[in-house]
Tab-separated table of C-alpha atoms and ligand atoms in Angstrom:
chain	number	residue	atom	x	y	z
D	18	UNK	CA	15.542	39.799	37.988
D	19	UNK	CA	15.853	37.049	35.256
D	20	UNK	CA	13.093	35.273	34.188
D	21	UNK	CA	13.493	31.554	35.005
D	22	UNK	CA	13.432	30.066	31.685
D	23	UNK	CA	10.879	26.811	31.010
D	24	UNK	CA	10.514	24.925	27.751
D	25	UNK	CA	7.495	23.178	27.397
D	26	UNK	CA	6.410	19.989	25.268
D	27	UNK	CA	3.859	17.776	24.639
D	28	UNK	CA	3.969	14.548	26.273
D	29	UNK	CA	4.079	11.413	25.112
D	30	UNK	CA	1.721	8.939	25.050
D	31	UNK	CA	3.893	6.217	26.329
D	32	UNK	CA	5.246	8.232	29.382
D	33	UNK	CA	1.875	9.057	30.467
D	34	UNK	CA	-0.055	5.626	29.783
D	35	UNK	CA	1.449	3.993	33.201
D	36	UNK	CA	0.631	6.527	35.127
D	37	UNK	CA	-3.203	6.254	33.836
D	38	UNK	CA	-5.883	4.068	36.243
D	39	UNK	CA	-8.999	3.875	34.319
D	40	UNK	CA	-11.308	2.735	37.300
D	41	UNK	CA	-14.655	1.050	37.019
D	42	UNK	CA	-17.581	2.770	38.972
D	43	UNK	CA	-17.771	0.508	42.167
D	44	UNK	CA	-21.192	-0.862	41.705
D	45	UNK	CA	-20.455	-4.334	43.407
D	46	UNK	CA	-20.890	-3.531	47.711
D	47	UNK	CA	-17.075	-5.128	47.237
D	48	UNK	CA	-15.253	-2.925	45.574
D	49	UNK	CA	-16.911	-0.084	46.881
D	50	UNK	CA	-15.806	-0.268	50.581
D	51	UNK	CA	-12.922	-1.759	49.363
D	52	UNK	CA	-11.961	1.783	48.724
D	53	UNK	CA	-12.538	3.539	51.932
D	54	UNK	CA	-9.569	4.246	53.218
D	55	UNK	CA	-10.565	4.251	57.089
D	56	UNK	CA	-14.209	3.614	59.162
D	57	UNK	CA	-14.828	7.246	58.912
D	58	UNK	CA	-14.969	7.072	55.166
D	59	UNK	CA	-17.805	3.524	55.917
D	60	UNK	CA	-19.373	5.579	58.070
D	61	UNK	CA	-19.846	8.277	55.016
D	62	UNK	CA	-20.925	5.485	52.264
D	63	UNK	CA	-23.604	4.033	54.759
D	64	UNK	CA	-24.946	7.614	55.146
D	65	UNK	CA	-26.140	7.216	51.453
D	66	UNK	CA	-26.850	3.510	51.435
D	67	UNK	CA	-29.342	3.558	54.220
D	68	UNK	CA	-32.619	5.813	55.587
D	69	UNK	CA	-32.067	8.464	57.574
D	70	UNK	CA	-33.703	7.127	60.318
D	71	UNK	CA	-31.755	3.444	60.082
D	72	UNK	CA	-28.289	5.602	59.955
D	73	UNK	CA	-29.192	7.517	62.776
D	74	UNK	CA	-30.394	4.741	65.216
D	75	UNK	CA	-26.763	3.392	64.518
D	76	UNK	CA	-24.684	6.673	64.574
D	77	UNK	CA	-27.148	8.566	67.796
D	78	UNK	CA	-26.897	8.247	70.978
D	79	UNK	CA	-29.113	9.075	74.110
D	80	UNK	CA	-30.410	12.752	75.001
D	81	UNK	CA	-27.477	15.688	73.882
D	82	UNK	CA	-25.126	12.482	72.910
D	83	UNK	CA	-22.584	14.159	75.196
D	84	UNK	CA	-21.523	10.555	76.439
D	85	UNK	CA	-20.185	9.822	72.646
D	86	UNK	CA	-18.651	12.979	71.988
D	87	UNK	CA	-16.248	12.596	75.599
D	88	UNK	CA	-15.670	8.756	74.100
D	89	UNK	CA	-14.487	9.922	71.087
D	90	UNK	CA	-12.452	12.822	72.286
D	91	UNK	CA	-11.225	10.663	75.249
D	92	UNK	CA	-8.857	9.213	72.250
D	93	UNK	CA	-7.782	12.456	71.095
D	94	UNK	CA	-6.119	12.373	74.489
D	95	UNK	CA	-4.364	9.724	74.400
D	96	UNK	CA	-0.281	10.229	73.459
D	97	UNK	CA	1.927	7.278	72.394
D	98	UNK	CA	5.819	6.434	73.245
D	99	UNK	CA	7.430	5.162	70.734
D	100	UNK	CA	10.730	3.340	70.831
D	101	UNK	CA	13.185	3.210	68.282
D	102	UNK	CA	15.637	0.665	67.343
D	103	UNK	CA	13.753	-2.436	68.071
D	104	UNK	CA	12.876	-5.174	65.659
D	105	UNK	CA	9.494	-4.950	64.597
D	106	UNK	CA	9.201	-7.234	61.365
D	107	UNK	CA	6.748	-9.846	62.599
D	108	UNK	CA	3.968	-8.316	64.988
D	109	UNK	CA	1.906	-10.752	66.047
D	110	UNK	CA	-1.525	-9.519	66.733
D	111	UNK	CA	-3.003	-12.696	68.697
D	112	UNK	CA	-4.477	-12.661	72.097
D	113	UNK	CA	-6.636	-14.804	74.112
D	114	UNK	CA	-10.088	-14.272	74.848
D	115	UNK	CA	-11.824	-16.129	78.299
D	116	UNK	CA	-9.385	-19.137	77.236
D	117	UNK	CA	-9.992	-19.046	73.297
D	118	UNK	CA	-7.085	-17.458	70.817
D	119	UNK	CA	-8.455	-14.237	69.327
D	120	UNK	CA	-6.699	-12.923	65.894
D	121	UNK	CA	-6.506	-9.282	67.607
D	122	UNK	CA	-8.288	-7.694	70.706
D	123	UNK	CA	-11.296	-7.113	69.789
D	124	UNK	CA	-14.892	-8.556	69.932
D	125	UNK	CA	-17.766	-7.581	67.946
D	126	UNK	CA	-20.059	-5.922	70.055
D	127	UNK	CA	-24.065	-6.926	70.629
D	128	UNK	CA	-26.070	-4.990	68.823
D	129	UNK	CA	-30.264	-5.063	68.356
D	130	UNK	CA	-31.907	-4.574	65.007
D	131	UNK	CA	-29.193	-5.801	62.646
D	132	UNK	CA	-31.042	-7.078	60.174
D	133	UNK	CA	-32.622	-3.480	59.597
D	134	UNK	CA	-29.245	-2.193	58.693
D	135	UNK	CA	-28.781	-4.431	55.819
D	136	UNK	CA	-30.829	-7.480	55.020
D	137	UNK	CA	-27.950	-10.094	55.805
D	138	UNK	CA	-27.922	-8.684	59.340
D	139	UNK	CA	-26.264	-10.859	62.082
D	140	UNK	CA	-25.460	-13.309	58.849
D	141	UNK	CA	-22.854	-11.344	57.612
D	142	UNK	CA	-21.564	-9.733	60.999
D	143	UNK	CA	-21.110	-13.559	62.249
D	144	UNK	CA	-19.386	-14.811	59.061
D	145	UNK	CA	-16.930	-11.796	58.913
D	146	UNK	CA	-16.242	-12.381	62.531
D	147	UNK	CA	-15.465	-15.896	62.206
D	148	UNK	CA	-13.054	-15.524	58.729
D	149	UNK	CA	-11.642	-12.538	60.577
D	150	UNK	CA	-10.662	-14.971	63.626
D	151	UNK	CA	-12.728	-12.578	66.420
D	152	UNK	CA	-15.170	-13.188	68.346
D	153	UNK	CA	-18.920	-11.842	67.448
D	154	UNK	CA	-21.302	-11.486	70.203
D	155	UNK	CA	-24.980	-12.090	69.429
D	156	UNK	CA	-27.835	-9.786	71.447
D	157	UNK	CA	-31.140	-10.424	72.721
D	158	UNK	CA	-32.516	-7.889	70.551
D	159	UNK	CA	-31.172	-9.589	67.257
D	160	UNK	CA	-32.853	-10.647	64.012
D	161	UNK	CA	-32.136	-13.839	64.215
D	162	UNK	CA	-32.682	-16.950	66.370
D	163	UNK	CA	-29.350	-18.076	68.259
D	164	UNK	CA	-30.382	-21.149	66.356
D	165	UNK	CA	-30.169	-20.136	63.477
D	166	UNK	CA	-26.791	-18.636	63.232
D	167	UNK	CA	-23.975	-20.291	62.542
D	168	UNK	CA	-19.919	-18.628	62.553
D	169	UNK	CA	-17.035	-18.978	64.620
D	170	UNK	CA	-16.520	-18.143	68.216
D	171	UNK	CA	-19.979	-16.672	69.537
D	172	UNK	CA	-20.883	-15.197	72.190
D	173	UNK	CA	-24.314	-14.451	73.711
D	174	UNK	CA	-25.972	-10.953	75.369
D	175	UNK	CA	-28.610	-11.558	77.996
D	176	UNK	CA	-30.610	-8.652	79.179
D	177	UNK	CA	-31.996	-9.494	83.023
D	178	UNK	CA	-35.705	-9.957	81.345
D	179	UNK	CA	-38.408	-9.630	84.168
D	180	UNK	CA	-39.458	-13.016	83.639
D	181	UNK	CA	-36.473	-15.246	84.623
D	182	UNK	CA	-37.665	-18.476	82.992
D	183	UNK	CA	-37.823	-16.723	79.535
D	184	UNK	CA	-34.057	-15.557	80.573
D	185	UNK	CA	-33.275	-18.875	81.292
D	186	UNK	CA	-34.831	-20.688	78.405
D	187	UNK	CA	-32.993	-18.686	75.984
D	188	UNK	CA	-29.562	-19.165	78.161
D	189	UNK	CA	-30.395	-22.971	77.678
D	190	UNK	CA	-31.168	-22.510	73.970
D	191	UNK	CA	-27.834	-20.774	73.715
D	192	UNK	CA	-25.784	-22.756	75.188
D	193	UNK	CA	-27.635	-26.052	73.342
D	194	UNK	CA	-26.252	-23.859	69.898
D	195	UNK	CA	-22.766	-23.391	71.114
D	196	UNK	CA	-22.497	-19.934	72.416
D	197	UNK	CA	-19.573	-20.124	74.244
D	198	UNK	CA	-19.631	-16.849	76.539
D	199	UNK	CA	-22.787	-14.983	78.005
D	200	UNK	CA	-23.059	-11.169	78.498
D	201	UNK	CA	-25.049	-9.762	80.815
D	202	UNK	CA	-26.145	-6.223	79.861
D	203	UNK	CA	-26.570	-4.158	83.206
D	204	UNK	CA	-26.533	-0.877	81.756
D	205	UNK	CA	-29.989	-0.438	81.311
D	206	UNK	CA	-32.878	-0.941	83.743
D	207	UNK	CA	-35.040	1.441	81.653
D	208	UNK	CA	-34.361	2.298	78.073
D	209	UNK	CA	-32.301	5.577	77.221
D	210	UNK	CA	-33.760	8.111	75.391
D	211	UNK	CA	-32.434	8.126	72.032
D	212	UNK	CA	-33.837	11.988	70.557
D	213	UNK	CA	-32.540	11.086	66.738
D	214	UNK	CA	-35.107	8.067	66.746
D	215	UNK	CA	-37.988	10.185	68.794
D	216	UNK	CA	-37.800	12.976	66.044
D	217	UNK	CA	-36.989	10.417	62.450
D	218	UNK	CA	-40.658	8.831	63.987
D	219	UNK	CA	-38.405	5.110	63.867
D	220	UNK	CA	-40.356	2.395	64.624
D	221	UNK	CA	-39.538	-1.446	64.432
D	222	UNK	CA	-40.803	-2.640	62.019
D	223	UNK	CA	-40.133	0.695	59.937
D	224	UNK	CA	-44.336	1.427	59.349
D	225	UNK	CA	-45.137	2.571	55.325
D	226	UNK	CA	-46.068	5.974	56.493
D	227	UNK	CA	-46.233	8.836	53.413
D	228	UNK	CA	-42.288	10.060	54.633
D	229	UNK	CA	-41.280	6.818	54.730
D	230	UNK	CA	-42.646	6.076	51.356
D	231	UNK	CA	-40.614	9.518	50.277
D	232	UNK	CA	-37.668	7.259	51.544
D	233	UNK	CA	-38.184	4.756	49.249
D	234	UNK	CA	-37.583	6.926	46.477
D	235	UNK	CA	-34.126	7.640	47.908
D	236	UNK	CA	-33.667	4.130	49.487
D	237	UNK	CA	-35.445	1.818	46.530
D	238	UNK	CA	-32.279	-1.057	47.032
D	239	UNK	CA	-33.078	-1.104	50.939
D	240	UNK	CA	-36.604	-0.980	50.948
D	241	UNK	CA	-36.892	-4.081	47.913
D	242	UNK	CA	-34.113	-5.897	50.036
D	243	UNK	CA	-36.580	-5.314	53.579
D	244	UNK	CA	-39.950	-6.139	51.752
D	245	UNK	CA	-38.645	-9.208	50.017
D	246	UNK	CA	-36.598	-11.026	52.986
D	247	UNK	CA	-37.976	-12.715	56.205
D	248	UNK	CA	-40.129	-10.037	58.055
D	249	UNK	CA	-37.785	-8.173	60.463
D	250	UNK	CA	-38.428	-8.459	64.234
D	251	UNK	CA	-37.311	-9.779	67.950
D	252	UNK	CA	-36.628	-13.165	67.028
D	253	UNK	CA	-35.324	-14.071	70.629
D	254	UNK	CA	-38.576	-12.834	72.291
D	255	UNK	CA	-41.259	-15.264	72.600
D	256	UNK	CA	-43.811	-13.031	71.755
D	257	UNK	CA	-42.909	-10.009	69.053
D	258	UNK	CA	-46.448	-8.627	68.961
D	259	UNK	CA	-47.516	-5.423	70.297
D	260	UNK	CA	-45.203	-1.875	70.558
D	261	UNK	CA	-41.852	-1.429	70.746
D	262	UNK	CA	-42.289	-0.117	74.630
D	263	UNK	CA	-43.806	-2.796	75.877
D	264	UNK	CA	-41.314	-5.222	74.527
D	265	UNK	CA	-38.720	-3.238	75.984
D	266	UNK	CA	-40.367	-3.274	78.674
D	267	UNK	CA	-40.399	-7.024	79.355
D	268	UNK	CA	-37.178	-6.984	78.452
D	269	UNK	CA	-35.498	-4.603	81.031
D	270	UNK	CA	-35.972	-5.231	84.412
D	271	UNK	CA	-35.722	-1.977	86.527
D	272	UNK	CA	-36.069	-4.689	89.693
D	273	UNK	CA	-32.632	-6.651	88.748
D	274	UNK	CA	-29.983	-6.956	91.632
D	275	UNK	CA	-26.525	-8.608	92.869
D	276	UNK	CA	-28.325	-11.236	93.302
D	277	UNK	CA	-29.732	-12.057	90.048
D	278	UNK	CA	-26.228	-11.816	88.964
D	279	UNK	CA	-25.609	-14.680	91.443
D	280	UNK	CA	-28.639	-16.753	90.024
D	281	UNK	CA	-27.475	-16.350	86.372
D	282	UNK	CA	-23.867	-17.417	87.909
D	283	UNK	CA	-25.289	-20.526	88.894
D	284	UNK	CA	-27.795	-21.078	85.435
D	285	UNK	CA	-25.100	-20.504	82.954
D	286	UNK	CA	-21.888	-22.885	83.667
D	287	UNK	CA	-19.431	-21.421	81.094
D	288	UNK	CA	-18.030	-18.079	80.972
D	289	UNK	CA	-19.868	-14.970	82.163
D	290	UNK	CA	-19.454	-11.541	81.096
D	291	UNK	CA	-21.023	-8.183	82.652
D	292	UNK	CA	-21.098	-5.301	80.279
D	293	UNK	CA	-21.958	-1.580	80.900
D	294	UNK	CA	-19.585	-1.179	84.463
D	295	UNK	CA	-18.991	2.267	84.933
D	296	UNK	CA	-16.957	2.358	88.184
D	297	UNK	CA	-14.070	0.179	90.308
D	298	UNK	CA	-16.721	-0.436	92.798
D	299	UNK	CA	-18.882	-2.017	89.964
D	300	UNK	CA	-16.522	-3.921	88.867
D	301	UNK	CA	-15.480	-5.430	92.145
D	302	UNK	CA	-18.656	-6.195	92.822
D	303	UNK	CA	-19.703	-8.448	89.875
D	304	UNK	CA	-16.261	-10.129	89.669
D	305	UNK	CA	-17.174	-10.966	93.775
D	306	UNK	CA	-20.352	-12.675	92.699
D	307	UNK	CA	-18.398	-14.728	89.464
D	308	UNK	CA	-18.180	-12.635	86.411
D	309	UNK	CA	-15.138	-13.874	84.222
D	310	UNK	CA	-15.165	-10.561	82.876
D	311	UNK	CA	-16.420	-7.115	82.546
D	312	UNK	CA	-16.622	-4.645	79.663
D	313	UNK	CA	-16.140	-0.900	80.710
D	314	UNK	CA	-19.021	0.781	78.694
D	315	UNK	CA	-21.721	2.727	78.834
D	316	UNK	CA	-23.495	1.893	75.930
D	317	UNK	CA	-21.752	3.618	73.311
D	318	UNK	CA	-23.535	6.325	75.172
D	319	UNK	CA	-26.841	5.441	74.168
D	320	UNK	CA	-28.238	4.972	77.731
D	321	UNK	CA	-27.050	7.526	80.656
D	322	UNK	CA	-25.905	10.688	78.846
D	323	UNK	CA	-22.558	12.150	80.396
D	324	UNK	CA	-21.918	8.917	82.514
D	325	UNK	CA	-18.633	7.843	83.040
D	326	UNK	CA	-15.826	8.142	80.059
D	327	UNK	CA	-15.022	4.308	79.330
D	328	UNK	CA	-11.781	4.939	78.109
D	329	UNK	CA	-10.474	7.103	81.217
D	330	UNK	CA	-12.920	5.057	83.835
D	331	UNK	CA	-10.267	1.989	82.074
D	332	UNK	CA	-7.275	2.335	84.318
D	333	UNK	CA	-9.133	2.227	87.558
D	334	UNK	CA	-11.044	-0.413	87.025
D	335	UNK	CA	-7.838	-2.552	85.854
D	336	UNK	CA	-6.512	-1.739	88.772
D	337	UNK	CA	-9.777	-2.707	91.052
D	338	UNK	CA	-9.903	-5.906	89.380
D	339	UNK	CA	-5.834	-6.738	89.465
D	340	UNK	CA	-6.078	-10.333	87.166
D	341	UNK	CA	-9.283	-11.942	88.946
D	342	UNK	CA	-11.258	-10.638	85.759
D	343	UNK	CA	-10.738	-9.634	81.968
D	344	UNK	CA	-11.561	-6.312	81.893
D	345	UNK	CA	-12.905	-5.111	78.221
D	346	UNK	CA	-13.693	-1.331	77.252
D	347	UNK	CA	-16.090	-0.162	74.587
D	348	UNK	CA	-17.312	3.106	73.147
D	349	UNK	CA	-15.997	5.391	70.454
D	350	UNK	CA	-13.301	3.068	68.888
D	351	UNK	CA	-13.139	3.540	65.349
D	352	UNK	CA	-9.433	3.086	64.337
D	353	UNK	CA	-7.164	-0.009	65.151
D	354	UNK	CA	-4.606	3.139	67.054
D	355	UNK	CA	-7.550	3.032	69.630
D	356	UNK	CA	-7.389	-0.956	70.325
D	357	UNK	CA	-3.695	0.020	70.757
D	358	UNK	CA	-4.812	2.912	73.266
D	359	UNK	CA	-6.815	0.815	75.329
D	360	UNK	CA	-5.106	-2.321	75.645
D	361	UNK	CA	-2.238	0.244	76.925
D	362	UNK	CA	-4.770	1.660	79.355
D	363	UNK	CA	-5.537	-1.918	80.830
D	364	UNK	CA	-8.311	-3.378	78.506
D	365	UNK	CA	-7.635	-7.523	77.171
D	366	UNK	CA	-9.698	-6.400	74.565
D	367	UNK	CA	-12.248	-3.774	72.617
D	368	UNK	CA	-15.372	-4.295	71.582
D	369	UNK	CA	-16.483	-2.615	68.553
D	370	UNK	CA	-20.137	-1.688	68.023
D	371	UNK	CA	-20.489	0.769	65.293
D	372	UNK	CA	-17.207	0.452	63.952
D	373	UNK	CA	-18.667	-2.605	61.926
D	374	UNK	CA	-22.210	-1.601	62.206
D	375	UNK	CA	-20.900	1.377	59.607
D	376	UNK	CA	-19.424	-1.339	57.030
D	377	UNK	CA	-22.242	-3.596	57.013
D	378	UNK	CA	-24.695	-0.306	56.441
D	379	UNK	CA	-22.068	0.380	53.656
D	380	UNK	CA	-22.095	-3.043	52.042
D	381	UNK	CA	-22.999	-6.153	53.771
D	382	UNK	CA	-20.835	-8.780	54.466
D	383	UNK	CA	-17.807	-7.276	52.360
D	384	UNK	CA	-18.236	-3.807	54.198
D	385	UNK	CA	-17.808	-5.644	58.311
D	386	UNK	CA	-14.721	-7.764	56.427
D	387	UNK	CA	-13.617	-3.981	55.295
D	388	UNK	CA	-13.888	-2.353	58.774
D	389	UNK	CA	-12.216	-5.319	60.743
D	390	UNK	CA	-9.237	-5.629	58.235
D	391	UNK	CA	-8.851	-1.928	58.278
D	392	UNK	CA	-8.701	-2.353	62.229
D	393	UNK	CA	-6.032	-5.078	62.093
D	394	UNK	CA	-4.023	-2.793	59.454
D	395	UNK	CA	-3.762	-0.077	61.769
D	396	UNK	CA	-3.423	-2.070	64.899
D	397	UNK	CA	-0.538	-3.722	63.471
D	398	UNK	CA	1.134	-0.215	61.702
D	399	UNK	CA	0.829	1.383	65.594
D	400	UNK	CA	2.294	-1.390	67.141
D	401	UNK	CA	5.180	-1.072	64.971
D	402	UNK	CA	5.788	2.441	64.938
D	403	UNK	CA	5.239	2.236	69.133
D	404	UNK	CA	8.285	-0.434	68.563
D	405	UNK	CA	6.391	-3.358	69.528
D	406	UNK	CA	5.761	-6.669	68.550
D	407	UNK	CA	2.819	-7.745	70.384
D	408	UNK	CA	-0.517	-6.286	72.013
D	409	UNK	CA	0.987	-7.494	75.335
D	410	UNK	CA	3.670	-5.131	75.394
D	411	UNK	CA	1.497	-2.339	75.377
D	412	UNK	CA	1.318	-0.655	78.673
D	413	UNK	CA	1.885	2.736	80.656
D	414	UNK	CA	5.324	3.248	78.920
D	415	UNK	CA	3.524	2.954	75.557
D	416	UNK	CA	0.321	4.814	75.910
D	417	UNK	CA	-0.613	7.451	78.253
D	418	UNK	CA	-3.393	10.234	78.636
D	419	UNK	CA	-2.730	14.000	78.572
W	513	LIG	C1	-27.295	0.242	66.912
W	513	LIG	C2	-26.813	-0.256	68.232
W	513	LIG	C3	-27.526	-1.241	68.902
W	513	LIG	C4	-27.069	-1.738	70.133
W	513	LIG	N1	-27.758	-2.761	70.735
W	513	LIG	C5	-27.264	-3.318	71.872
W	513	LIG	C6	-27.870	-4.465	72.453
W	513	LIG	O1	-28.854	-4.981	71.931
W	513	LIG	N2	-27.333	-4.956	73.593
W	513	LIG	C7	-26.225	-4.406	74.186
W	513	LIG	O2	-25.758	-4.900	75.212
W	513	LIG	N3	-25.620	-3.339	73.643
W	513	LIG	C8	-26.094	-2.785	72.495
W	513	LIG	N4	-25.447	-1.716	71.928
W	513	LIG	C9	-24.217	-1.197	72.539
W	513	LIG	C10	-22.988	-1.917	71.973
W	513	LIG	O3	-22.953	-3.256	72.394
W	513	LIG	C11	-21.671	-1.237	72.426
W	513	LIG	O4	-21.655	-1.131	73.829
W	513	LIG	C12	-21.486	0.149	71.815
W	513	LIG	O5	-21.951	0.161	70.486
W	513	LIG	C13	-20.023	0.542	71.868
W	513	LIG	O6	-19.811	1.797	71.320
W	513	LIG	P1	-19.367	2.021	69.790
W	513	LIG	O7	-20.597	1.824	68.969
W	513	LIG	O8	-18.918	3.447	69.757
W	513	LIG	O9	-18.293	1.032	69.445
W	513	LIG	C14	-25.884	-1.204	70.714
W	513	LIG	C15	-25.186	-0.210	70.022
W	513	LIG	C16	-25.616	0.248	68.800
W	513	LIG	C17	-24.791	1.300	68.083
């Protein structure tokens, strides 16, 4: 056996200076999702941005979160087609949304307590939306007035409160701010029972108990940034005072029927969207009483645990609603390969909830530009690979589940 023979040296200092990237440590929110490579990687800054009990009202869901875990896997199912050969220089990622061009399929989901997960709350998530060219859908349970934001397209999300002229008030008020598109949240005639918050003690407001104080300690940025902005709370309810339950419970209405649909369908003149179907039958059902759309979700399975899998419940409901309806699909989407898997499976669009909840934990404004660029990056690499040009061309010969 001869022994390979190696001569070493020492190198020099001009073949290894270009290959040397002195970086600065990212203390500006900027750079520092700027580097994370994917949402997964958000989702692991905001971990150590936030309190534990902030991250996990975003990233739990209800009871055993067995819901989220068969959302999430229901991607792992899905297999792509690609075809070879074509020309796929210029994708174009644009769609149209209830008669408004979209920059890509997807809308940024309502979500409640924004403002707790970074202090520029609904701000930030509106003005990303609106330079990103998506629309951003504000909810009942927001920070902030409807007034009092401003962006690009918005949307608004009702819940079916058990007093109908407060519902209808705040339609009116909506609509007077130029919210172009309600959503009516049917999901959830009582609350869901959300164990991570039960256990982390969360209330809203967060109370100064002594572990909360220990928090401070870890969480000094978030805690200056809560005590030293406007005091955080329902602005859309009329009256913010007394617990959390009770609000909720004004808020839900366990009565709410077909028929309320109907009333709403004759109170709100523009388009009307029902979010949290779960079945064909559903679906038929509020598209027969006016909905322009409906958005297969349940939650991001923060309401019934093991209900329905959006993604696999997507085809059927297409299907149901053959044209007279968008249909939307949320829950679980975290990479732009998903959009692409569930506009193939029948959706117009996604809506994204934590997705960009993750990169405004991470770093405000700059962290929700961070997760909907990285979106767009990947939506546009998988239509390319998949040998397509367009999110309409995506269909059964492009995306199937195993
Ligand atoms: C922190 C949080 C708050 C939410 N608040 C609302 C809400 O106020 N109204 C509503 O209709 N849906 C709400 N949702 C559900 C989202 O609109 C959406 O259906 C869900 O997040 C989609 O799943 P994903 O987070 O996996 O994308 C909330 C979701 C999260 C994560």
């Amino acid at each position: 056996m001869g022994t390979r023979h190696v001569r070493r040296r020492v190198p020099r200092w001009s073949e290894l200076r270009p290959l040397v990237r002195v970086e600065a440590p990212a203390w500006r929110a900027g750079a520092r999702v700027g580097r994370a490579a994917s949402i997964a990687d958000l989702r692991l800054i905001a971990r150590r941005r936030v309190p534990r009990a902030v991250f996990d009202y975003v990233d739990g869901a209800a009871e055993s979160e067995v819901s989220l875990a068969r959302a999430r896997a229901a991607f792992g199912r899905v297999e792509f087609r690609p075809r070879v050969l074509r020309d796929v220089a210029d994708p174009d990622l644009t769609t149209t949304l209830l008669g408004r061009p979209a920059s890509m399929p997807v809308v940024l989901a309502p979500t409640g307590f924004t403002r707790m997960m970074h202090h520029d709350g609904e701000h930030a998530v509106a003005a990303a939306a609106a330079a990103a060219g998506v629309p951003y859908t504000l909810s009942t349970m927001g920070t902030v007035t409807p007034e009092e934001l401003d962006g690009g397209d918005r949307w608004f999300q009702l819940y079916l409160w058990r007093d109908r002229g407060a519902a209808k008030d705040l339609v009116t008020r909506a609509k007077a701010s130029g919210y172009r598109a309600l959503m009516l949240t049917v999901d959830t005639p009582v609350s869901g029972a959300r164990l991570r918050d039960v256990r982390n003690g969360l209330t809203i407001p967060p109370n100064l108990t002594l572990r909360t104080m220990a928090g401070i300690a870890r969480h000094p940025r978030w805690w200056f940034n809560l005590l030293t902005t406007p005091p955080l709370r329902f602005a859309s309810l009329s009256s913010t005072d007394g617990a959390l339950a009770d609000l909720v419970d004004r808020v839900f209405d366990p009565r709410a029927t077909i028929a309320d649909l109907e009333w709403l369908r004759d109170t709100w003149k523009g388009p009307l969207i029902v979010k949290g179907i779960q079945s064909a039958a559903d679906a038929v059902r509020v598209v027969d009483a006016g909905a322009d759309a409906v958005v297969v979700s349940n939650h991001g399975g923060r309401q019934l645990d093991r209900a329905p899998t959006p993604l696999e419940e997507l085809p059927a409901v297409a299907a149901a609603v053959g044209g007279r309806a968008e249909v939307y699909v949320d829950g679980g989407v975290l990479t732009g390969a998903d959009v692409a898997a569930a506009v193939g499976l029948g959706a117009r669009a996604c809506l994204v909830g934590r997705a960009y909840l993750y990169g405004l934990m991470a770093g405000g404004e700059a962290g929700v530009t961070r997760a909907l660029d990285l979106l767009r990056a990947d939506l546009r690499r998988t239509l390319a690979l998949l040998g397509l040009r367009d999110p309409g061309q995506l269909g059964p010969d492009s995306v199937r589940l195993r």
